[in-house]
């Protein structure tokens, strides 16, 4: 049972969570005094804040995947308000950026490399390590720290020159990968991560779970709670995209489409009703381009419909 | 406000900020956190800042909330990891749960919880927490009083906290 003081603290915490989130809030001294009144207040406040943040994050995660339907009544109802608040939104976004800046940005001389969909690029690092980037990929690197890379989005194969005294570190999301003599492929699509090792060993999150992935193993880090699931992967299938041969095993169509986007350079949406459907099999994309989507779609048990300058994969029997 | 301006405000507000960080649970780490925060801010092209004092406090508040969130996340990950290991010995080959599907289902549930509190509660919460609109502006746009907006948000947060407790209990 919650005591009365506990309940009171919780209600106050909610009020402060609401007040401080408001873009107009300025009574930080009043807030500090409330926090100082009881050391339990700060946790109660974080709990209230987290309850609101969770829904906002889920929305951010889910909304972009939806097709931008013009008949979305909800969207239209809010459009005028949203547009009027454009400036306020920009301010909120800049505040959000403060939260999101990861620790590595404190280090000097960062730069980033981005490939367009369908484009490839190889980054040769000064230590002899090599990063082969698939299409639609952004890497953040740092000249001061050549043994460090951050995969912002997309997919890349890391062929790392091993040095036990100075391990190569790849960060992505809040996951850290440390090499122990290695070639490994990392794919980051939305928030989920797939790491597959073809040579040597990779250590996932050495300071937390400390999962050792030897060659022939892969780790999927997915889900709201970021569980790590380890499974086997044939070594010759790691980074199959380099040879234009994409193999999938129980992969959702949403992620298959993302892999095709990176390889073919075509924009490919998936009808939400089939986006979660799993696909297992191999798709050849070597030497093919955007037009190939139409002939690949049936392999996935779908049909490709032209939408603007991209495609949408719909169920076999769906109306266009 | 330029970076120099922001820096001047930070120097002037150093003590209140440290006090705030300590009240937010930073303890002896308050100095380090403020230093780290400052390094982040100088590396960030912030553009004009309307209320620099509020901006700095908000940034400090965000850092502390991030710390809380990542501590929660790693606790959760440890639990999930043990669970995954426990199921099938060394590793689990279970099919991966589809992240988007779970997110969609969880969001639908949260929205249902909010809608149960009243149709406007969901709308007000969305505008406030997802679109980033202030309470005063929401009241104006919806043609209701400021205190009505406040009450809707209180209902929304209370309901979400209750809902999260039942999720954790499962």
Short mmCIF file of C-alpha atoms in Angstrom, two decimals:
data_model
loop_
_atom_site.label_atom_id
_atom_site.label_comp_id
_atom_site.label_asym_id
_atom_site.label_seq_id
_atom_site.Cartn_x
_atom_site.Cartn_y
_atom_site.Cartn_z
CA UNK A 1 0.00 0.00 0.00
CA UNK A 2 1.11 3.49 -0.78
CA UNK A 3 1.24 5.70 2.28
CA UNK A 4 -0.42 9.09 2.23
CA UNK A 5 2.94 10.87 2.14
CA UNK A 6 3.99 8.60 -0.71
CA UNK A 7 0.84 9.43 -2.63
CA UNK A 8 1.28 13.12 -1.91
CA UNK A 9 4.89 13.01 -3.12
CA UNK A 10 3.77 11.29 -6.27
CA UNK A 11 1.12 13.89 -7.04
CA UNK A 12 3.61 16.69 -6.42
CA UNK A 13 6.15 14.89 -8.60
CA UNK A 14 3.61 14.71 -11.42
CA UNK A 15 2.90 18.43 -11.09
CA UNK A 16 6.62 19.21 -11.33
CA UNK A 17 7.08 16.82 -14.25
CA UNK A 18 4.32 18.67 -16.11
CA UNK A 19 5.51 22.13 -15.06
CA UNK A 20 9.18 21.58 -15.98
CA UNK A 21 8.31 20.06 -19.34
CA UNK A 22 6.42 23.20 -20.35
CA UNK A 23 8.54 25.31 -22.72
CA UNK A 24 7.62 28.41 -20.66
CA UNK A 25 8.81 26.99 -17.32
CA UNK A 26 11.32 29.14 -15.42
CA UNK A 27 10.82 28.50 -11.66
CA UNK A 28 13.91 26.32 -11.30
CA UNK A 29 14.62 27.67 -7.81
CA UNK A 30 11.16 26.66 -6.59
CA UNK A 31 11.71 23.23 -8.13
CA UNK A 32 15.13 22.94 -6.44
CA UNK A 33 13.57 23.80 -3.07
CA UNK A 34 10.97 21.05 -3.49
CA UNK A 35 13.71 18.56 -4.40
CA UNK A 36 15.77 19.54 -1.36
CA UNK A 37 12.81 19.10 0.98
CA UNK A 38 13.10 15.28 0.74
CA UNK A 39 15.79 13.16 -0.93
CA UNK A 40 13.05 10.85 -2.27
CA UNK A 41 11.55 13.62 -4.35
CA UNK A 42 14.09 13.38 -7.16
CA UNK A 43 13.31 9.71 -7.85
CA UNK A 44 9.56 10.32 -7.67
CA UNK A 45 10.06 13.13 -10.20
CA UNK A 46 12.13 10.92 -12.54
CA UNK A 47 9.42 8.26 -12.41
CA UNK A 48 6.74 10.77 -13.37
CA UNK A 49 8.92 12.20 -16.15
CA UNK A 50 9.67 8.72 -17.49
CA UNK A 51 5.95 7.88 -17.69
CA UNK A 52 5.42 10.79 -20.08
CA UNK A 53 8.65 10.20 -21.99
CA UNK A 54 7.85 6.55 -22.71
CA UNK A 55 4.74 7.40 -24.72
CA UNK A 56 6.57 10.15 -26.60
CA UNK A 57 9.37 7.74 -27.50
CA UNK A 58 6.98 5.01 -28.58
CA UNK A 59 5.23 7.54 -30.83
CA UNK A 60 8.52 8.61 -32.35
CA UNK A 61 9.39 4.98 -32.98
CA UNK A 62 6.07 4.01 -34.50
CA UNK A 63 4.93 7.07 -36.45
CA UNK A 64 7.65 7.33 -39.12
CA UNK A 65 6.93 3.77 -40.28
CA UNK A 66 3.33 4.64 -41.07
CA UNK A 67 2.51 5.73 -44.59
CA UNK A 68 1.73 9.44 -44.70
CA UNK A 69 -1.95 8.97 -45.38
CA UNK A 70 -3.60 12.17 -46.53
CA UNK A 71 -6.89 11.15 -44.98
CA UNK A 72 -5.49 10.85 -41.48
CA UNK A 73 -8.15 12.86 -39.66
CA UNK A 74 -6.08 13.11 -36.52
CA UNK A 75 -3.23 14.68 -38.42
CA UNK A 76 -5.47 17.21 -40.10
CA UNK A 77 -7.14 18.14 -36.81
CA UNK A 78 -3.78 19.03 -35.31
CA UNK A 79 -2.11 20.49 -38.36
CA UNK A 80 -3.08 24.12 -37.80
CA UNK A 81 -1.95 23.99 -34.19
CA UNK A 82 1.29 22.28 -35.02
CA UNK A 83 2.12 24.78 -37.74
CA UNK A 84 1.47 27.72 -35.47
CA UNK A 85 3.78 26.21 -32.90
CA UNK A 86 6.58 25.74 -35.37
CA UNK A 87 8.92 28.08 -33.52
CA UNK A 88 8.13 26.53 -30.17
CA UNK A 89 8.78 23.16 -31.71
CA UNK A 90 12.17 24.27 -32.96
CA UNK A 91 13.10 25.39 -29.47
CA UNK A 92 11.94 22.11 -27.98
CA UNK A 93 14.02 20.29 -30.57
CA UNK A 94 17.15 22.20 -29.63
CA UNK A 95 16.60 21.30 -25.99
CA UNK A 96 16.15 17.68 -26.96
CA UNK A 97 19.46 17.84 -28.78
CA UNK A 98 21.13 18.57 -25.46
CA UNK A 99 19.86 15.27 -24.11
CA UNK A 100 20.87 13.33 -27.15
CA UNK A 101 24.48 14.41 -27.53
CA UNK A 102 26.47 11.31 -26.65
CA UNK A 103 29.69 11.46 -24.68
CA UNK A 104 31.89 11.00 -27.74
CA UNK A 105 31.05 14.47 -29.03
CA UNK A 106 33.08 15.88 -26.19
CA UNK A 107 36.11 14.56 -27.98
CA UNK A 108 37.63 16.86 -30.55
CA UNK A 109 37.75 16.59 -34.35
CA UNK A 110 34.70 14.51 -35.07
CA UNK A 111 33.58 14.05 -38.66
CA UNK A 112 31.00 11.92 -40.32
CA UNK A 113 30.70 9.91 -43.52
CA UNK A 114 27.32 9.24 -45.12
CA UNK A 115 26.37 7.06 -48.07
CA UNK A 116 23.20 7.52 -50.11
CA UNK A 117 20.86 4.56 -50.57
CA UNK A 118 22.39 2.20 -53.13
CA UNK A 119 25.84 3.73 -52.71
CA UNK A 120 28.88 2.06 -51.12
CA UNK A 121 31.97 3.53 -49.60
CA UNK A 122 35.15 2.23 -48.01
CA UNK A 123 36.81 4.17 -45.22
CA UNK A 124 40.49 3.34 -44.67
CA UNK A 125 41.59 4.27 -41.18
CA UNK A 126 45.16 5.28 -40.31
CA UNK A 127 45.77 2.11 -38.24
CA UNK A 128 45.08 -0.13 -41.26
CA UNK A 129 41.52 -0.93 -40.23
CA UNK A 130 38.85 -0.68 -42.88
CA UNK A 131 35.15 0.07 -42.74
CA UNK A 132 33.02 -0.89 -45.73
CA UNK A 133 29.78 1.08 -45.63
CA UNK A 134 26.56 -0.18 -47.18
CA UNK A 135 24.05 2.30 -48.67
CA UNK A 136 21.98 4.58 -46.44
CA UNK A 137 24.60 4.58 -43.74
CA UNK A 138 26.05 7.28 -41.51
CA UNK A 139 29.23 6.82 -39.50
CA UNK A 140 30.66 9.27 -37.01
CA UNK A 141 34.42 9.12 -36.68
CA UNK A 142 37.03 11.12 -34.87
CA UNK A 143 40.51 11.99 -36.16
CA UNK A 144 41.84 12.18 -32.63
CA UNK A 145 40.50 8.68 -31.88
CA UNK A 146 41.06 6.54 -34.97
CA UNK A 147 40.15 3.36 -33.04
CA UNK A 148 36.62 4.54 -32.56
CA UNK A 149 33.53 4.63 -34.76
CA UNK A 150 29.91 5.34 -34.15
CA UNK A 151 27.29 3.79 -36.42
CA UNK A 152 24.43 6.30 -36.44
CA UNK A 153 22.30 4.41 -38.88
CA UNK A 154 22.59 1.79 -41.61
CA UNK A 155 25.03 -1.06 -42.00
CA UNK A 156 28.78 -1.50 -42.21
CA UNK A 157 31.41 -4.22 -42.23
CA UNK A 158 34.31 -3.56 -39.86
CA UNK A 159 37.63 -5.19 -40.72
CA UNK A 160 39.67 -4.25 -37.73
CA UNK A 161 43.43 -4.38 -37.19
CA UNK A 162 43.62 -5.97 -33.76
CA UNK A 163 45.57 -4.38 -30.95
CA UNK A 164 44.90 -5.82 -27.50
CA UNK A 165 46.34 -2.73 -25.84
CA UNK A 166 44.05 -0.40 -27.79
CA UNK A 167 40.87 -2.22 -28.77
CA UNK A 168 38.72 -0.90 -31.56
CA UNK A 169 35.37 0.32 -30.23
CA UNK A 170 32.16 0.63 -32.21
CA UNK A 171 29.25 2.38 -30.58
CA UNK A 172 25.70 2.36 -31.80
CA UNK A 173 22.66 3.47 -29.87
CA UNK A 174 23.65 2.80 -26.29
CA UNK A 175 25.41 -0.43 -27.22
CA UNK A 176 29.17 -0.75 -27.26
CA UNK A 177 31.06 -3.33 -29.35
CA UNK A 178 34.71 -4.01 -28.67
CA UNK A 179 36.85 -6.05 -31.03
CA UNK A 180 39.18 -8.82 -30.00
CA UNK A 181 40.72 -9.44 -33.48
CA UNK A 182 37.95 -9.14 -35.86
CA UNK A 183 35.82 -8.75 -38.94
CA UNK A 184 32.20 -8.08 -38.14
CA UNK A 185 29.08 -6.63 -39.66
CA UNK A 186 26.82 -4.19 -37.84
CA UNK A 187 23.37 -3.15 -39.03
CA UNK A 188 21.29 -0.55 -37.28
CA UNK A 189 17.74 -0.06 -38.51
CA UNK A 190 15.60 2.32 -36.47
CA UNK A 191 16.51 1.34 -32.93
CA UNK A 192 17.34 -2.33 -33.42
CA UNK A 193 20.81 -3.69 -33.90
CA UNK A 194 22.25 -6.76 -35.56
CA UNK A 195 25.88 -7.74 -35.09
CA UNK A 196 27.35 -10.71 -36.99
CA UNK A 197 30.94 -11.86 -36.65
CA UNK A 198 32.90 -13.50 -39.48
CA UNK A 199 36.40 -13.54 -37.94
CA UNK A 200 37.77 -13.27 -34.42
CA UNK A 201 35.66 -12.17 -31.49
CA UNK A 202 33.49 -9.17 -30.66
CA UNK A 203 32.50 -8.27 -27.14
CA UNK A 204 29.10 -6.63 -26.73
CA UNK A 205 28.81 -4.08 -23.92
CA UNK A 206 31.95 -5.11 -22.03
CA UNK A 207 30.97 -3.02 -19.04
CA UNK A 208 27.45 -4.43 -18.76
CA UNK A 209 26.30 -7.74 -20.27
CA UNK A 210 29.80 -8.53 -21.56
CA UNK A 211 28.59 -10.95 -24.23
CA UNK A 212 31.37 -12.65 -26.23
CA UNK A 213 30.52 -13.26 -29.86
CA UNK A 214 32.96 -15.57 -31.67
CA UNK A 215 32.99 -16.01 -35.47
CA UNK A 216 29.79 -17.61 -36.72
CA UNK A 217 27.60 -16.02 -34.05
CA UNK A 218 25.29 -13.08 -34.26
CA UNK A 219 23.55 -10.92 -31.67
CA UNK A 220 20.23 -9.18 -32.15
CA UNK A 221 19.54 -6.35 -29.78
CA UNK A 222 15.97 -5.36 -30.18
CA UNK A 223 12.74 -4.63 -28.39
CA UNK A 224 11.78 -1.83 -26.06
CA UNK A 225 13.76 -3.44 -23.26
CA UNK A 226 16.82 -4.17 -25.42
CA UNK A 227 17.21 -7.90 -24.76
CA UNK A 228 20.24 -9.48 -26.46
CA UNK A 229 19.48 -12.62 -28.42
CA UNK A 230 22.41 -14.69 -29.66
CA UNK A 231 22.17 -17.14 -32.56
CA UNK A 232 24.30 -18.84 -35.23
CA UNK A 233 25.15 -17.32 -38.60
CA UNK A 234 27.05 -19.01 -41.42
CA UNK A 235 30.34 -17.11 -41.68
CA UNK A 236 30.02 -16.76 -45.47
CA UNK A 237 26.71 -14.97 -45.02
CA UNK A 238 28.12 -12.21 -42.82
CA UNK A 239 27.94 -8.94 -44.77
CA UNK A 240 26.41 -10.80 -47.73
CA UNK A 241 25.39 -7.40 -49.07
CA UNK A 242 28.94 -6.89 -50.27
CA UNK A 243 28.51 -9.59 -52.88
CA UNK A 244 24.95 -8.50 -53.63
CA UNK A 245 23.51 -11.53 -51.89
CA UNK A 246 21.15 -10.71 -49.01
CA UNK A 247 20.17 -13.60 -46.77
CA UNK A 248 17.41 -13.40 -44.22
CA UNK A 249 16.22 -15.72 -41.54
CA UNK A 250 12.92 -14.91 -39.88
CA UNK A 251 13.55 -11.22 -40.63
CA UNK A 252 10.54 -8.88 -40.58
CA UNK A 253 9.54 -7.48 -43.99
CA UNK A 254 10.17 -3.99 -42.58
CA UNK A 255 13.82 -4.89 -42.05
CA UNK A 256 14.07 -6.76 -45.36
CA UNK A 257 12.79 -3.59 -47.07
CA UNK A 258 15.40 -1.52 -45.21
CA UNK A 259 18.15 -3.88 -46.44
CA UNK A 260 16.84 -3.62 -50.03
CA UNK A 261 16.73 0.17 -49.73
CA UNK A 262 20.37 0.27 -48.71
CA UNK A 263 21.40 -2.05 -51.53
CA UNK A 264 19.23 -0.87 -54.40
CA UNK A 265 18.88 2.83 -53.64
CA UNK A 266 15.11 2.67 -54.02
CA UNK A 267 12.72 4.03 -51.43
CA UNK A 268 10.66 1.09 -50.23
CA UNK A 269 7.79 1.38 -47.75
CA UNK A 270 5.93 -1.63 -46.39
CA UNK A 271 2.19 -1.80 -45.76
CA UNK A 272 1.96 -1.77 -41.93
CA UNK A 273 -0.36 -4.79 -41.98
CA UNK A 274 2.43 -7.00 -43.35
CA UNK A 275 5.50 -5.17 -41.99
CA UNK A 276 5.98 -7.64 -39.14
CA UNK A 277 5.66 -10.74 -41.34
CA UNK A 278 8.86 -12.79 -41.20
CA UNK A 279 10.84 -13.74 -44.32
CA UNK A 280 13.52 -16.38 -44.67
CA UNK A 281 15.52 -16.78 -47.85
CA UNK A 282 18.09 -15.23 -50.14
CA UNK A 283 17.62 -12.25 -52.45
CA UNK A 284 20.13 -11.50 -55.22
CA UNK A 285 20.62 -7.80 -55.83
CA UNK A 286 24.02 -7.78 -57.53
CA UNK A 287 23.97 -5.42 -60.53
CA UNK A 288 20.31 -4.54 -60.04
CA UNK A 289 18.72 -1.22 -59.34
CA UNK A 290 15.49 0.38 -58.19
CA UNK A 291 13.48 -1.22 -61.03
CA UNK A 292 14.28 -4.67 -59.61
CA UNK A 293 11.91 -4.11 -56.69
CA UNK A 294 8.95 -5.20 -58.81
CA UNK A 295 10.52 -8.58 -59.55
CA UNK A 296 11.87 -9.09 -56.01
CA UNK A 297 8.52 -8.39 -54.33
CA UNK A 298 6.92 -11.76 -55.29
CA UNK A 299 9.88 -13.60 -53.72
CA UNK A 300 8.84 -11.96 -50.45
CA UNK A 301 5.21 -12.97 -50.96
CA UNK A 302 4.28 -9.37 -51.70
CA UNK A 303 3.48 -7.09 -54.60
CA UNK A 304 5.33 -3.81 -55.29
CA UNK A 305 3.19 -0.77 -56.00
CA UNK A 306 4.80 2.40 -57.37
CA UNK A 307 4.35 5.30 -54.95
CA UNK A 308 5.81 8.59 -56.15
CA UNK A 309 9.50 7.99 -56.77
CA UNK A 310 9.53 4.92 -54.50
CA UNK A 311 7.71 1.66 -53.91
CA UNK A 312 5.34 0.18 -51.41
CA UNK A 313 5.22 -3.53 -50.68
CA UNK A 314 1.66 -4.69 -50.13
CA UNK A 315 0.10 -8.08 -49.43
CA UNK A 316 -0.35 -10.38 -52.44
CA UNK A 317 -4.10 -9.93 -52.50
CA UNK A 318 -4.35 -6.29 -51.39
CA UNK A 319 -6.13 -3.75 -53.58
CA UNK A 320 -3.75 -1.20 -55.11
CA UNK B 1 22.44 34.67 -26.94
CA UNK B 2 25.94 33.76 -28.13
CA UNK B 3 28.20 31.11 -26.66
CA UNK B 4 30.09 33.80 -24.69
CA UNK B 5 26.74 34.98 -23.33
CA UNK B 6 25.82 31.47 -22.31
CA UNK B 7 29.22 31.03 -20.69
CA UNK B 8 28.78 34.23 -18.67
CA UNK B 9 25.40 33.00 -17.46
CA UNK B 10 26.90 29.64 -16.55
CA UNK B 11 29.63 31.29 -14.49
CA UNK B 12 27.11 33.51 -12.74
CA UNK B 13 24.75 30.56 -12.11
CA UNK B 14 27.40 28.03 -11.15
CA UNK B 15 26.40 27.73 -7.49
CA UNK B 16 22.62 27.49 -8.04
CA UNK B 17 23.26 24.91 -10.79
CA UNK B 18 25.50 22.82 -8.52
CA UNK B 19 22.91 23.01 -5.79
CA UNK B 20 20.24 21.95 -8.26
CA UNK B 21 22.33 19.00 -9.51
CA UNK B 22 22.89 17.85 -5.91
CA UNK B 23 19.17 18.08 -5.19
CA UNK B 24 18.64 15.97 -8.34
CA UNK B 25 20.80 13.23 -6.79
CA UNK B 26 24.20 14.04 -8.34
CA UNK B 27 25.88 14.10 -4.91
CA UNK B 28 29.66 14.54 -5.10
CA UNK B 29 29.51 14.15 -8.88
CA UNK B 30 27.77 17.53 -9.32
CA UNK B 31 30.99 19.36 -10.28
CA UNK B 32 31.93 16.75 -12.88
CA UNK B 33 28.46 16.69 -14.34
CA UNK B 34 28.40 20.47 -14.68
CA UNK B 35 31.80 20.37 -16.37
CA UNK B 36 30.63 17.65 -18.76
CA UNK B 37 27.45 19.56 -19.47
CA UNK B 38 29.44 22.63 -20.32
CA UNK B 39 31.66 20.72 -22.74
CA UNK B 40 28.56 19.40 -24.46
CA UNK B 41 27.05 22.84 -24.75
CA UNK B 42 30.15 24.46 -26.25
CA UNK B 43 30.36 21.70 -28.84
CA UNK B 44 26.75 22.20 -29.76
CA UNK B 45 25.76 24.97 -32.10
CA UNK B 46 22.86 26.07 -29.97
CA UNK B 47 21.69 29.01 -32.01
CA UNK B 48 19.91 31.79 -30.16
CA UNK B 49 18.71 30.92 -26.65
CA UNK B 50 15.82 33.02 -25.40
CA UNK B 51 16.21 32.35 -21.66
CA UNK B 52 19.78 31.17 -21.01
CA UNK B 53 19.30 30.53 -17.28
CA UNK B 54 16.31 28.31 -17.91
CA UNK B 55 18.18 26.68 -20.79
CA UNK B 56 21.09 25.69 -18.52
CA UNK B 57 18.83 24.37 -15.76
CA UNK B 58 16.81 22.42 -18.28
CA UNK B 59 19.94 20.90 -19.77
CA UNK B 60 21.18 19.95 -16.26
CA UNK B 61 17.77 18.45 -15.51
CA UNK B 62 17.89 16.46 -18.76
CA UNK B 63 21.33 15.07 -17.95
CA UNK B 64 20.10 13.82 -14.58
CA UNK B 65 16.99 12.29 -16.11
CA UNK B 66 19.14 10.57 -18.75
CA UNK B 67 21.24 9.06 -15.99
CA UNK B 68 18.13 7.79 -14.28
CA UNK B 69 16.86 6.33 -17.57
CA UNK B 70 20.10 4.58 -18.46
CA UNK B 71 20.38 3.11 -14.95
CA UNK B 72 16.82 1.79 -15.38
CA UNK B 73 17.63 0.44 -18.83
CA UNK B 74 20.75 -1.43 -17.74
CA UNK B 75 18.84 -2.94 -14.81
CA UNK B 76 16.18 -4.06 -17.25
CA UNK B 77 18.77 -5.39 -19.69
CA UNK B 78 20.47 -7.41 -16.96
CA UNK B 79 17.14 -8.94 -16.06
CA UNK B 80 16.32 -9.73 -19.71
CA UNK B 81 19.76 -11.12 -20.34
CA UNK B 82 19.54 -13.50 -17.40
CA UNK B 83 16.11 -14.50 -18.60
CA UNK B 84 17.35 -15.18 -22.15
CA UNK B 85 20.31 -17.17 -20.81
CA UNK B 86 18.09 -19.11 -18.42
CA UNK B 87 15.79 -20.33 -21.16
CA UNK B 88 18.18 -22.44 -23.21
CA UNK B 89 21.54 -22.63 -21.54
CA UNK B 90 24.33 -20.68 -23.20
CA UNK B 91 22.30 -18.78 -25.71
CA UNK B 92 18.81 -18.37 -26.99
CA UNK B 93 17.87 -19.01 -30.60
CA UNK B 94 14.30 -18.00 -29.96
CA UNK B 95 12.78 -15.94 -32.75
CA UNK B 96 13.39 -12.28 -32.03
CA UNK B 97 10.35 -10.37 -30.92
CA UNK B 98 9.50 -7.77 -33.53
CA UNK B 99 10.47 -4.46 -32.01
CA UNK B 100 8.10 -2.35 -34.06
CA UNK B 101 5.21 -4.65 -33.39
CA UNK B 102 5.84 -4.45 -29.65
CA UNK B 103 6.22 -0.66 -29.79
CA UNK B 104 2.98 -0.36 -31.75
CA UNK B 105 1.09 -2.59 -29.33
CA UNK B 106 2.48 -0.81 -26.27
CA UNK B 107 1.65 2.59 -27.73
CA UNK B 108 -1.90 1.48 -28.56
CA UNK B 109 -2.28 0.31 -24.97
CA UNK B 110 -0.95 3.59 -23.55
CA UNK B 111 -3.27 5.59 -25.80
CA UNK B 112 -6.22 3.47 -24.69
CA UNK B 113 -5.27 4.18 -21.07
CA UNK B 114 -5.22 7.91 -21.81
CA UNK B 115 -8.45 7.82 -23.79
CA UNK B 116 -10.18 6.09 -20.89
CA UNK B 117 -9.47 9.24 -18.89
CA UNK B 118 -11.48 11.31 -21.35
CA UNK B 119 -11.18 12.05 -25.08
CA UNK B 120 -9.55 15.42 -24.47
CA UNK B 121 -6.95 13.93 -22.10
CA UNK B 122 -5.31 12.01 -24.93
CA UNK B 123 -5.42 15.05 -27.22
CA UNK B 124 -3.97 17.41 -24.61
CA UNK B 125 -1.27 14.93 -23.65
CA UNK B 126 -0.25 14.44 -27.29
CA UNK B 127 -0.04 18.16 -27.94
CA UNK B 128 1.96 18.74 -24.76
CA UNK B 129 4.30 15.78 -24.69
CA UNK B 130 4.65 14.80 -28.36
CA UNK B 131 4.13 18.04 -30.32
CA UNK B 132 5.87 20.13 -27.63
CA UNK B 133 3.12 22.74 -27.30
CA UNK B 134 2.98 24.71 -24.02
CA UNK B 135 -0.06 24.52 -21.71
CA UNK B 136 -1.04 28.14 -22.27
CA UNK B 137 -1.03 27.67 -26.04
CA UNK B 138 -3.01 24.41 -25.79
CA UNK B 139 -5.65 26.17 -23.67
CA UNK B 140 -5.90 28.93 -26.30
CA UNK B 141 -6.05 26.53 -29.24
CA UNK B 142 -8.67 24.27 -27.68
CA UNK B 143 -10.65 27.17 -26.19
CA UNK B 144 -10.52 25.84 -22.63
CA UNK B 145 -9.07 27.25 -19.40
CA UNK B 146 -5.46 26.81 -18.41
CA UNK B 147 -6.48 24.89 -15.29
CA UNK B 148 -8.56 22.48 -17.42
CA UNK B 149 -5.42 21.70 -19.45
CA UNK B 150 -3.46 21.26 -16.22
CA UNK B 151 -6.06 18.85 -14.84
CA UNK B 152 -6.07 16.83 -18.07
CA UNK B 153 -2.30 16.48 -17.91
CA UNK B 154 -2.40 15.43 -14.26
CA UNK B 155 -4.96 12.76 -15.14
CA UNK B 156 -2.79 11.61 -18.04
CA UNK B 157 0.41 11.30 -15.98
CA UNK B 158 -1.35 9.58 -13.07
CA UNK B 159 -2.97 7.07 -15.41
CA UNK B 160 0.34 6.38 -17.21
CA UNK B 161 2.16 5.82 -13.92
CA UNK B 162 -0.52 3.41 -12.71
CA UNK B 163 -0.37 1.63 -16.06
CA UNK B 164 3.44 1.29 -15.88
CA UNK B 165 3.14 -0.21 -12.41
CA UNK B 166 0.78 -2.90 -13.67
CA UNK B 167 3.19 -3.61 -16.55
CA UNK B 168 6.09 -4.04 -14.12
CA UNK B 169 3.96 -6.29 -11.92
CA UNK B 170 3.35 -8.71 -14.82
#
